[in-house]
Short mmCIF file of N, CA and C in Angstrom, two decimals:
data_model
loop_
_atom_site.label_atom_id
_atom_site.label_comp_id
_atom_site.label_asym_id
_atom_site.label_seq_id
_atom_site.Cartn_x
_atom_site.Cartn_y
_atom_site.Cartn_z
N MET A 20 116.08 106.42 114.38
CA MET A 20 115.82 105.55 115.50
C MET A 20 117.05 104.65 115.69
N LYS A 21 117.52 104.52 116.92
CA LYS A 21 118.69 103.70 117.21
C LYS A 21 118.34 102.22 117.09
N LEU A 22 119.38 101.41 116.87
CA LEU A 22 119.21 99.99 116.63
C LEU A 22 118.49 99.29 117.78
N GLY A 23 118.92 99.55 119.02
CA GLY A 23 118.28 98.93 120.18
C GLY A 23 116.81 99.29 120.27
N SER A 24 116.51 100.51 120.00
CA SER A 24 115.13 100.99 120.02
C SER A 24 114.30 100.33 118.92
N ARG A 25 114.91 100.16 117.73
CA ARG A 25 114.21 99.48 116.63
C ARG A 25 113.91 98.02 116.98
N ILE A 26 114.88 97.37 117.60
CA ILE A 26 114.70 95.96 117.97
C ILE A 26 113.61 95.82 119.03
N LEU A 27 113.61 96.70 120.03
CA LEU A 27 112.60 96.66 121.09
C LEU A 27 111.21 96.95 120.53
N THR A 28 111.11 97.97 119.68
CA THR A 28 109.82 98.30 119.07
C THR A 28 109.34 97.16 118.19
N GLY A 29 110.27 96.59 117.41
CA GLY A 29 109.92 95.46 116.55
C GLY A 29 109.41 94.27 117.34
N SER A 30 110.04 94.01 118.49
CA SER A 30 109.61 92.90 119.34
C SER A 30 108.20 93.13 119.88
N PHE A 31 107.93 94.36 120.30
CA PHE A 31 106.60 94.70 120.81
C PHE A 31 105.55 94.56 119.71
N VAL A 32 105.85 95.07 118.51
CA VAL A 32 104.88 95.01 117.41
C VAL A 32 104.68 93.57 116.95
N LYS A 33 105.73 92.75 116.98
CA LYS A 33 105.60 91.33 116.62
C LYS A 33 104.67 90.61 117.60
N THR A 34 104.81 90.92 118.89
CA THR A 34 103.93 90.33 119.88
C THR A 34 102.48 90.76 119.64
N ALA A 35 102.30 92.05 119.35
CA ALA A 35 100.96 92.54 119.04
C ALA A 35 100.40 91.85 117.80
N ASP A 36 101.24 91.62 116.80
CA ASP A 36 100.84 90.94 115.58
C ASP A 36 100.34 89.53 115.89
N THR A 37 101.06 88.82 116.74
CA THR A 37 100.67 87.46 117.12
C THR A 37 99.31 87.47 117.83
N VAL A 38 99.12 88.42 118.73
CA VAL A 38 97.86 88.52 119.46
C VAL A 38 96.71 88.86 118.51
N VAL A 39 96.94 89.79 117.60
CA VAL A 39 95.90 90.18 116.65
C VAL A 39 95.55 89.01 115.74
N HIS A 40 96.55 88.31 115.23
CA HIS A 40 96.27 87.15 114.37
C HIS A 40 95.44 86.10 115.12
N GLY A 41 95.84 85.80 116.35
CA GLY A 41 95.09 84.81 117.13
C GLY A 41 93.67 85.26 117.43
N GLY A 42 93.52 86.51 117.81
CA GLY A 42 92.19 87.04 118.13
C GLY A 42 91.28 87.06 116.92
N VAL A 43 91.79 87.52 115.81
CA VAL A 43 90.98 87.58 114.59
C VAL A 43 90.60 86.16 114.14
N ALA A 44 91.54 85.23 114.19
CA ALA A 44 91.23 83.84 113.81
C ALA A 44 90.15 83.27 114.72
N PHE A 45 90.26 83.54 116.02
CA PHE A 45 89.29 83.04 116.99
C PHE A 45 87.89 83.58 116.69
N LEU A 46 87.81 84.83 116.28
CA LEU A 46 86.51 85.45 115.99
C LEU A 46 85.98 85.10 114.60
N MET A 47 86.86 85.05 113.62
CA MET A 47 86.41 84.92 112.24
C MET A 47 86.16 83.47 111.80
N LEU A 48 86.90 82.52 112.33
CA LEU A 48 86.78 81.15 111.86
C LEU A 48 85.35 80.61 112.00
N PRO A 49 84.71 80.73 113.16
CA PRO A 49 83.33 80.23 113.24
C PRO A 49 82.38 80.95 112.27
N PHE A 50 82.59 82.26 112.10
CA PHE A 50 81.76 83.03 111.17
C PHE A 50 81.94 82.54 109.74
N ILE A 51 83.18 82.33 109.33
CA ILE A 51 83.45 81.89 107.96
C ILE A 51 82.88 80.48 107.72
N VAL A 52 83.08 79.58 108.68
CA VAL A 52 82.54 78.21 108.53
C VAL A 52 81.02 78.26 108.43
N HIS A 53 80.39 79.05 109.29
CA HIS A 53 78.92 79.16 109.28
C HIS A 53 78.43 79.79 107.98
N THR A 54 79.11 80.82 107.50
CA THR A 54 78.66 81.53 106.31
C THR A 54 78.88 80.71 105.04
N LEU A 55 80.04 80.11 104.90
CA LEU A 55 80.32 79.33 103.68
C LEU A 55 79.70 77.95 103.71
N GLY A 56 79.54 77.41 104.90
CA GLY A 56 79.08 76.03 105.03
C GLY A 56 80.28 75.11 105.11
N PRO A 57 80.11 73.95 105.74
CA PRO A 57 81.25 73.05 105.97
C PRO A 57 81.93 72.57 104.68
N ARG A 58 81.15 72.28 103.64
CA ARG A 58 81.75 71.74 102.41
C ARG A 58 82.60 72.79 101.70
N ILE A 59 82.07 74.00 101.53
CA ILE A 59 82.82 75.05 100.85
C ILE A 59 83.99 75.49 101.72
N PHE A 60 83.80 75.52 103.03
CA PHE A 60 84.93 75.82 103.90
C PHE A 60 86.01 74.75 103.75
N GLY A 61 85.60 73.51 103.54
CA GLY A 61 86.56 72.44 103.29
C GLY A 61 87.39 72.70 102.04
N PHE A 62 86.75 73.27 101.00
CA PHE A 62 87.50 73.67 99.81
C PHE A 62 88.55 74.71 100.18
N TRP A 63 88.11 75.68 100.98
CA TRP A 63 89.03 76.75 101.40
C TRP A 63 90.20 76.17 102.19
N ALA A 64 89.92 75.24 103.07
CA ALA A 64 90.97 74.61 103.87
C ALA A 64 91.92 73.81 102.97
N MET A 65 91.36 73.10 101.97
CA MET A 65 92.20 72.31 101.08
C MET A 65 93.11 73.21 100.23
N VAL A 66 92.56 74.29 99.70
CA VAL A 66 93.37 75.23 98.91
C VAL A 66 94.42 75.87 99.80
N SER A 67 94.05 76.25 101.00
CA SER A 67 95.02 76.85 101.92
C SER A 67 96.16 75.89 102.23
N THR A 68 95.85 74.61 102.31
CA THR A 68 96.88 73.61 102.56
C THR A 68 97.83 73.52 101.37
N PHE A 69 97.26 73.45 100.15
CA PHE A 69 98.11 73.43 98.95
C PHE A 69 99.02 74.66 98.92
N ILE A 70 98.42 75.81 99.12
CA ILE A 70 99.17 77.07 99.03
C ILE A 70 100.21 77.14 100.15
N GLY A 71 99.88 76.65 101.32
CA GLY A 71 100.83 76.64 102.43
C GLY A 71 102.09 75.84 102.12
N TYR A 72 101.91 74.74 101.40
CA TYR A 72 103.07 73.93 101.02
C TYR A 72 103.99 74.64 100.03
N TYR A 73 103.46 75.59 99.30
CA TYR A 73 104.30 76.35 98.37
C TYR A 73 105.41 77.11 99.09
N GLY A 74 105.22 77.37 100.37
CA GLY A 74 106.25 78.05 101.15
C GLY A 74 107.57 77.30 101.17
N PHE A 75 107.52 75.98 100.96
CA PHE A 75 108.75 75.20 100.92
C PHE A 75 109.64 75.58 99.73
N PHE A 76 109.03 76.15 98.70
CA PHE A 76 109.80 76.56 97.53
C PHE A 76 110.75 77.73 97.84
N ASP A 77 110.58 78.35 98.98
CA ASP A 77 111.46 79.45 99.38
C ASP A 77 112.90 78.97 99.50
N LEU A 78 113.07 77.73 99.96
CA LEU A 78 114.38 77.09 100.06
C LEU A 78 115.39 77.88 100.90
N GLY A 79 114.91 78.68 101.82
CA GLY A 79 115.81 79.46 102.67
C GLY A 79 116.34 80.72 102.02
N LEU A 80 115.84 81.03 100.81
CA LEU A 80 116.35 82.20 100.10
C LEU A 80 116.01 83.52 100.80
N SER A 81 114.85 83.60 101.44
CA SER A 81 114.47 84.84 102.14
C SER A 81 115.49 85.17 103.23
N ILE A 82 115.87 84.15 103.98
CA ILE A 82 116.85 84.37 105.05
C ILE A 82 118.20 84.73 104.46
N ALA A 83 118.58 84.06 103.37
CA ALA A 83 119.87 84.35 102.73
C ALA A 83 119.89 85.77 102.19
N VAL A 84 118.80 86.21 101.60
CA VAL A 84 118.73 87.58 101.07
C VAL A 84 118.95 88.57 102.20
N SER A 85 118.24 88.38 103.30
CA SER A 85 118.39 89.29 104.45
C SER A 85 119.82 89.29 104.97
N ARG A 86 120.41 88.12 105.05
CA ARG A 86 121.76 88.01 105.59
C ARG A 86 122.77 88.72 104.70
N TYR A 87 122.69 88.49 103.38
CA TYR A 87 123.68 89.08 102.49
C TYR A 87 123.44 90.57 102.26
N ILE A 88 122.19 90.99 102.30
CA ILE A 88 121.93 92.43 102.22
C ILE A 88 122.46 93.11 103.47
N SER A 89 122.27 92.49 104.64
CA SER A 89 122.81 93.04 105.89
C SER A 89 124.32 93.19 105.81
N ARG A 90 124.97 92.18 105.26
CA ARG A 90 126.43 92.25 105.13
C ARG A 90 126.83 93.40 104.20
N ALA A 91 126.12 93.55 103.07
CA ALA A 91 126.44 94.63 102.13
C ALA A 91 126.19 96.00 102.76
N ILE A 92 125.15 96.10 103.58
CA ILE A 92 124.87 97.37 104.28
C ILE A 92 126.01 97.66 105.25
N GLY A 93 126.42 96.63 106.00
CA GLY A 93 127.51 96.79 106.97
C GLY A 93 128.81 97.22 106.31
N GLN A 94 129.03 96.80 105.08
CA GLN A 94 130.25 97.16 104.35
C GLN A 94 130.06 98.41 103.48
N SER A 95 128.87 99.00 103.56
CA SER A 95 128.51 100.17 102.74
C SER A 95 128.78 99.92 101.26
N ASP A 96 128.44 98.72 100.82
CA ASP A 96 128.69 98.32 99.43
C ASP A 96 127.36 98.31 98.67
N ASP A 97 127.02 99.46 98.10
CA ASP A 97 125.75 99.58 97.38
C ASP A 97 125.69 98.69 96.15
N ARG A 98 126.82 98.52 95.48
CA ARG A 98 126.82 97.68 94.29
C ARG A 98 126.52 96.22 94.65
N GLU A 99 127.13 95.74 95.72
CA GLU A 99 126.87 94.37 96.19
C GLU A 99 125.40 94.21 96.57
N MET A 100 124.86 95.21 97.27
CA MET A 100 123.46 95.15 97.67
C MET A 100 122.57 95.10 96.43
N ASN A 101 122.86 95.91 95.44
CA ASN A 101 122.09 95.93 94.21
C ASN A 101 122.16 94.57 93.50
N ASP A 102 123.35 93.98 93.46
CA ASP A 102 123.51 92.66 92.84
C ASP A 102 122.69 91.60 93.56
N ILE A 103 122.71 91.65 94.88
CA ILE A 103 121.96 90.67 95.68
C ILE A 103 120.46 90.82 95.42
N VAL A 104 119.97 92.05 95.44
CA VAL A 104 118.54 92.30 95.21
C VAL A 104 118.14 91.83 93.82
N ASN A 105 118.92 92.16 92.81
CA ASN A 105 118.59 91.75 91.44
C ASN A 105 118.60 90.24 91.28
N THR A 106 119.61 89.58 91.84
CA THR A 106 119.69 88.13 91.77
C THR A 106 118.50 87.49 92.48
N ALA A 107 118.18 88.02 93.65
CA ALA A 107 117.04 87.48 94.41
C ALA A 107 115.73 87.67 93.65
N LEU A 108 115.57 88.82 93.01
CA LEU A 108 114.35 89.05 92.22
C LEU A 108 114.23 88.03 91.09
N VAL A 109 115.33 87.74 90.43
CA VAL A 109 115.30 86.75 89.34
C VAL A 109 114.96 85.36 89.90
N LEU A 110 115.65 84.95 90.97
CA LEU A 110 115.40 83.63 91.54
C LEU A 110 113.96 83.49 92.05
N PHE A 111 113.49 84.51 92.77
CA PHE A 111 112.12 84.46 93.28
C PHE A 111 111.09 84.52 92.16
N SER A 112 111.40 85.20 91.07
CA SER A 112 110.48 85.23 89.93
C SER A 112 110.38 83.85 89.29
N ILE A 113 111.49 83.15 89.20
CA ILE A 113 111.49 81.78 88.67
C ILE A 113 110.66 80.87 89.58
N ILE A 114 110.87 81.01 90.88
CA ILE A 114 110.09 80.21 91.83
C ILE A 114 108.60 80.55 91.71
N GLY A 115 108.29 81.84 91.59
CA GLY A 115 106.90 82.27 91.42
C GLY A 115 106.27 81.68 90.18
N ALA A 116 107.02 81.64 89.08
CA ALA A 116 106.51 81.03 87.84
C ALA A 116 106.25 79.54 88.04
N ALA A 117 107.16 78.87 88.75
CA ALA A 117 106.97 77.44 89.02
C ALA A 117 105.72 77.21 89.88
N VAL A 118 105.50 78.07 90.86
CA VAL A 118 104.31 77.96 91.71
C VAL A 118 103.04 78.14 90.88
N LEU A 119 103.06 79.10 89.98
CA LEU A 119 101.90 79.33 89.13
C LEU A 119 101.64 78.12 88.23
N LEU A 120 102.69 77.57 87.64
CA LEU A 120 102.53 76.37 86.80
C LEU A 120 102.02 75.18 87.60
N LEU A 121 102.51 75.03 88.82
CA LEU A 121 102.03 73.95 89.68
C LEU A 121 100.55 74.13 90.00
N SER A 122 100.14 75.36 90.26
CA SER A 122 98.72 75.64 90.53
C SER A 122 97.86 75.29 89.33
N VAL A 123 98.31 75.65 88.15
CA VAL A 123 97.57 75.33 86.93
C VAL A 123 97.50 73.80 86.76
N GLY A 124 98.61 73.11 87.05
CA GLY A 124 98.63 71.66 86.95
C GLY A 124 97.66 71.00 87.93
N ILE A 125 97.66 71.47 89.17
CA ILE A 125 96.74 70.91 90.16
C ILE A 125 95.30 71.19 89.75
N ALA A 126 95.04 72.39 89.24
CA ALA A 126 93.68 72.74 88.79
C ALA A 126 93.24 71.83 87.64
N ALA A 127 94.19 71.51 86.76
CA ALA A 127 93.85 70.65 85.62
C ALA A 127 93.49 69.23 86.06
N PHE A 128 94.15 68.76 87.13
CA PHE A 128 93.93 67.38 87.56
C PHE A 128 92.89 67.23 88.67
N CYS A 129 92.23 68.32 89.06
CA CYS A 129 91.27 68.19 90.16
C CYS A 129 90.07 67.29 89.84
N PRO A 130 89.69 67.05 88.57
CA PRO A 130 88.62 66.06 88.34
C PRO A 130 88.98 64.65 88.80
N LEU A 131 90.26 64.39 89.05
CA LEU A 131 90.66 63.07 89.55
C LEU A 131 90.22 62.84 90.99
N PHE A 132 90.04 63.95 91.75
CA PHE A 132 89.63 63.78 93.14
C PHE A 132 88.33 64.51 93.48
N MET A 133 87.64 65.00 92.46
CA MET A 133 86.33 65.63 92.65
C MET A 133 85.41 65.17 91.52
N GLU A 134 84.11 65.14 91.79
CA GLU A 134 83.16 64.65 90.77
C GLU A 134 82.21 65.72 90.27
N ASN A 135 81.73 66.57 91.12
CA ASN A 135 80.72 67.56 90.76
C ASN A 135 81.33 68.65 89.88
N PRO A 136 80.83 68.85 88.65
CA PRO A 136 81.40 69.85 87.74
C PRO A 136 81.36 71.28 88.30
N VAL A 137 80.31 71.61 89.05
CA VAL A 137 80.20 72.95 89.64
C VAL A 137 81.30 73.14 90.70
N GLU A 138 81.49 72.12 91.51
CA GLU A 138 82.53 72.20 92.54
C GLU A 138 83.93 72.21 91.93
N ILE A 139 84.12 71.47 90.84
CA ILE A 139 85.41 71.47 90.16
C ILE A 139 85.73 72.87 89.65
N ALA A 140 84.75 73.51 89.02
CA ALA A 140 84.96 74.87 88.49
C ALA A 140 85.27 75.85 89.62
N LEU A 141 84.54 75.73 90.73
CA LEU A 141 84.76 76.61 91.87
C LEU A 141 86.14 76.37 92.48
N PHE A 142 86.49 75.11 92.68
CA PHE A 142 87.79 74.78 93.26
C PHE A 142 88.92 75.29 92.38
N ARG A 143 88.77 75.14 91.07
CA ARG A 143 89.80 75.63 90.14
C ARG A 143 89.99 77.13 90.27
N LYS A 144 88.89 77.86 90.31
CA LYS A 144 88.99 79.33 90.42
C LYS A 144 89.70 79.74 91.71
N VAL A 145 89.29 79.13 92.81
CA VAL A 145 89.89 79.46 94.11
C VAL A 145 91.38 79.11 94.10
N LEU A 146 91.72 77.95 93.58
CA LEU A 146 93.12 77.52 93.53
C LEU A 146 93.95 78.43 92.64
N LEU A 147 93.41 78.83 91.50
CA LEU A 147 94.17 79.69 90.58
C LEU A 147 94.36 81.10 91.14
N ILE A 148 93.35 81.64 91.81
CA ILE A 148 93.50 82.96 92.43
C ILE A 148 94.56 82.90 93.52
N ALA A 149 94.46 81.89 94.39
CA ALA A 149 95.43 81.76 95.49
C ALA A 149 96.83 81.46 94.95
N GLY A 150 96.92 80.62 93.92
CA GLY A 150 98.22 80.29 93.33
C GLY A 150 98.86 81.50 92.66
N LEU A 151 98.05 82.31 91.97
CA LEU A 151 98.58 83.53 91.35
C LEU A 151 99.10 84.49 92.43
N SER A 152 98.34 84.61 93.49
CA SER A 152 98.77 85.49 94.59
C SER A 152 100.09 85.02 95.17
N MET A 153 100.22 83.72 95.40
CA MET A 153 101.46 83.19 95.97
C MET A 153 102.61 83.35 94.99
N SER A 154 102.35 83.18 93.70
CA SER A 154 103.43 83.32 92.71
C SER A 154 103.93 84.76 92.66
N LEU A 155 103.05 85.73 92.89
CA LEU A 155 103.47 87.13 92.94
C LEU A 155 104.14 87.47 94.26
N ASP A 156 103.78 86.72 95.29
CA ASP A 156 104.35 86.95 96.62
C ASP A 156 105.85 86.65 96.64
N PHE A 157 106.28 85.66 95.89
CA PHE A 157 107.70 85.29 95.94
C PHE A 157 108.64 86.43 95.56
N PRO A 158 108.48 87.07 94.40
CA PRO A 158 109.40 88.16 94.08
C PRO A 158 109.32 89.32 95.09
N LEU A 159 108.16 89.52 95.67
CA LEU A 159 108.00 90.62 96.63
C LEU A 159 108.69 90.35 97.96
N ARG A 160 109.09 89.10 98.19
CA ARG A 160 109.81 88.76 99.42
C ARG A 160 111.16 89.47 99.52
N VAL A 161 111.68 89.88 98.39
CA VAL A 161 112.96 90.59 98.38
C VAL A 161 112.84 91.88 99.20
N PHE A 162 111.71 92.56 99.07
CA PHE A 162 111.54 93.83 99.77
C PHE A 162 111.40 93.62 101.27
N SER A 163 110.78 92.51 101.65
CA SER A 163 110.73 92.16 103.06
C SER A 163 112.13 91.88 103.58
N GLY A 164 112.97 91.24 102.75
CA GLY A 164 114.35 90.99 103.12
C GLY A 164 115.14 92.27 103.33
N ILE A 165 114.85 93.26 102.51
CA ILE A 165 115.50 94.56 102.67
C ILE A 165 115.09 95.20 103.99
N MET A 166 113.79 95.13 104.29
CA MET A 166 113.30 95.71 105.55
C MET A 166 113.90 94.97 106.75
N THR A 167 113.99 93.66 106.66
CA THR A 167 114.57 92.87 107.73
C THR A 167 116.04 93.24 107.93
N SER A 168 116.75 93.46 106.84
CA SER A 168 118.17 93.83 106.92
C SER A 168 118.38 95.16 107.64
N HIS A 169 117.38 96.01 107.56
CA HIS A 169 117.44 97.31 108.23
C HIS A 169 116.79 97.27 109.62
N PHE A 170 116.48 96.06 110.10
CA PHE A 170 115.83 95.87 111.41
C PHE A 170 114.53 96.65 111.52
N ARG A 171 113.74 96.67 110.46
CA ARG A 171 112.47 97.39 110.47
C ARG A 171 111.30 96.41 110.69
N TYR A 172 111.46 95.59 111.73
CA TYR A 172 110.40 94.65 112.09
C TYR A 172 109.14 95.39 112.51
N ASP A 173 109.32 96.59 113.06
CA ASP A 173 108.16 97.37 113.45
C ASP A 173 107.27 97.65 112.25
N VAL A 174 107.86 98.01 111.12
CA VAL A 174 107.09 98.29 109.91
C VAL A 174 106.49 97.00 109.35
N ILE A 175 107.30 95.94 109.31
CA ILE A 175 106.84 94.66 108.77
C ILE A 175 105.60 94.15 109.52
N TYR A 176 105.67 94.15 110.85
CA TYR A 176 104.56 93.60 111.63
C TYR A 176 103.40 94.56 111.76
N LEU A 177 103.64 95.85 111.67
CA LEU A 177 102.54 96.81 111.66
C LEU A 177 101.72 96.63 110.38
N LEU A 178 102.40 96.45 109.26
CA LEU A 178 101.70 96.20 108.00
C LEU A 178 100.91 94.89 108.08
N SER A 179 101.47 93.89 108.74
CA SER A 179 100.77 92.62 108.91
C SER A 179 99.50 92.80 109.74
N ILE A 180 99.60 93.58 110.80
CA ILE A 180 98.42 93.85 111.64
C ILE A 180 97.34 94.58 110.83
N LEU A 181 97.75 95.59 110.09
CA LEU A 181 96.79 96.35 109.28
C LEU A 181 96.14 95.46 108.23
N ARG A 182 96.93 94.56 107.62
CA ARG A 182 96.37 93.64 106.63
C ARG A 182 95.32 92.73 107.25
N VAL A 183 95.66 92.14 108.39
CA VAL A 183 94.74 91.19 109.02
C VAL A 183 93.44 91.88 109.43
N ILE A 184 93.55 93.02 110.05
CA ILE A 184 92.34 93.73 110.50
C ILE A 184 91.52 94.21 109.30
N GLY A 185 92.19 94.86 108.35
CA GLY A 185 91.48 95.40 107.18
C GLY A 185 90.84 94.31 106.34
N ALA A 186 91.60 93.28 106.04
CA ALA A 186 91.07 92.20 105.20
C ALA A 186 89.91 91.49 105.88
N ASN A 187 90.02 91.24 107.17
CA ASN A 187 88.95 90.52 107.86
C ASN A 187 87.70 91.36 108.07
N LEU A 188 87.85 92.66 108.22
CA LEU A 188 86.67 93.52 108.25
C LEU A 188 85.95 93.48 106.91
N LEU A 189 86.72 93.56 105.84
CA LEU A 189 86.13 93.49 104.51
C LEU A 189 85.50 92.13 104.25
N ILE A 190 86.17 91.06 104.66
CA ILE A 190 85.62 89.71 104.51
C ILE A 190 84.31 89.60 105.27
N TYR A 191 84.29 90.11 106.51
CA TYR A 191 83.06 90.04 107.32
C TYR A 191 81.90 90.74 106.62
N VAL A 192 82.15 91.96 106.16
CA VAL A 192 81.08 92.74 105.52
C VAL A 192 80.58 92.05 104.25
N LEU A 193 81.50 91.61 103.42
CA LEU A 193 81.09 91.03 102.14
C LEU A 193 80.46 89.64 102.31
N LEU A 194 80.98 88.82 103.20
CA LEU A 194 80.34 87.52 103.43
C LEU A 194 78.97 87.70 104.06
N LYS A 195 78.84 88.68 104.92
CA LYS A 195 77.55 88.97 105.56
C LYS A 195 76.52 89.39 104.51
N ASN A 196 77.00 90.00 103.42
CA ASN A 196 76.11 90.47 102.36
C ASN A 196 75.97 89.47 101.21
N GLY A 197 76.29 88.20 101.47
CA GLY A 197 75.99 87.17 100.51
C GLY A 197 77.11 86.74 99.57
N HIS A 198 78.27 87.34 99.67
CA HIS A 198 79.38 86.90 98.83
C HIS A 198 79.94 85.59 99.37
N GLY A 199 80.74 84.91 98.56
CA GLY A 199 81.20 83.59 98.97
C GLY A 199 82.71 83.41 98.94
N ILE A 200 83.09 82.18 98.64
CA ILE A 200 84.48 81.78 98.73
C ILE A 200 85.38 82.52 97.74
N LEU A 201 84.87 82.86 96.57
CA LEU A 201 85.70 83.60 95.61
C LEU A 201 86.06 84.98 96.15
N THR A 202 85.11 85.61 96.82
CA THR A 202 85.38 86.91 97.44
C THR A 202 86.39 86.76 98.56
N LEU A 203 86.22 85.74 99.38
CA LEU A 203 87.17 85.46 100.47
C LEU A 203 88.58 85.27 99.91
N THR A 204 88.68 84.50 98.84
CA THR A 204 89.99 84.24 98.23
C THR A 204 90.59 85.51 97.64
N ALA A 205 89.78 86.28 96.93
CA ALA A 205 90.28 87.51 96.30
C ALA A 205 90.73 88.52 97.35
N ILE A 206 89.97 88.70 98.41
CA ILE A 206 90.36 89.65 99.46
C ILE A 206 91.65 89.21 100.13
N THR A 207 91.74 87.93 100.44
CA THR A 207 92.95 87.41 101.08
C THR A 207 94.17 87.63 100.18
N ALA A 208 94.02 87.33 98.89
CA ALA A 208 95.13 87.48 97.95
C ALA A 208 95.53 88.95 97.78
N LEU A 209 94.55 89.81 97.58
CA LEU A 209 94.86 91.23 97.37
C LEU A 209 95.44 91.88 98.62
N ALA A 210 94.95 91.48 99.78
CA ALA A 210 95.46 92.05 101.03
C ALA A 210 96.94 91.67 101.24
N LYS A 211 97.27 90.44 100.92
CA LYS A 211 98.67 90.00 101.06
C LYS A 211 99.58 90.75 100.08
N LEU A 212 99.11 90.91 98.86
CA LEU A 212 99.90 91.66 97.88
C LEU A 212 100.05 93.13 98.30
N ALA A 213 98.98 93.71 98.83
CA ALA A 213 99.07 95.10 99.31
C ALA A 213 100.05 95.23 100.46
N GLU A 214 100.06 94.25 101.36
CA GLU A 214 101.01 94.28 102.47
C GLU A 214 102.45 94.25 101.95
N ASN A 215 102.70 93.42 100.97
CA ASN A 215 104.05 93.32 100.41
C ASN A 215 104.45 94.59 99.70
#
């Protein structure tokens, strides 16, 4: 596929990805709030907020990886590309370990802002599952950087669309059958890892 064609296809698939994400969120959010209840959904929102802030640990490395891999591809320098990928894997693994440690730390201190022992245990489990998923997500970002360097946005966003649709169908079925926030967290985490 020629470069112009890849860019055009990638742009179309990215637009479709945005529409699918918005549509699924519009349909699923009321269902999830109703099924989990406002308090448990609040836990989900709080954990999502914590996990969302972990994205700052990227420090621009994802963009740098894509940029330097692109340069190595342009120069047909396989050794340079290999060095960049290996270095990025090490750096992202360190960041992933830090994210996991931070999640464990937040889980340890949650009795400072929660009182109910049952809710503390539930919040800890949800936070640790989501934190583990995010810590594994960091090293896997290298592969997304490789795809970006090859202008394969079509593949990146198609996988995103498949993840959102597949994960939310599974979430709908399982929540409808009585499962709760732990199932929601596990499906979300596993779907993101599968996408990567």
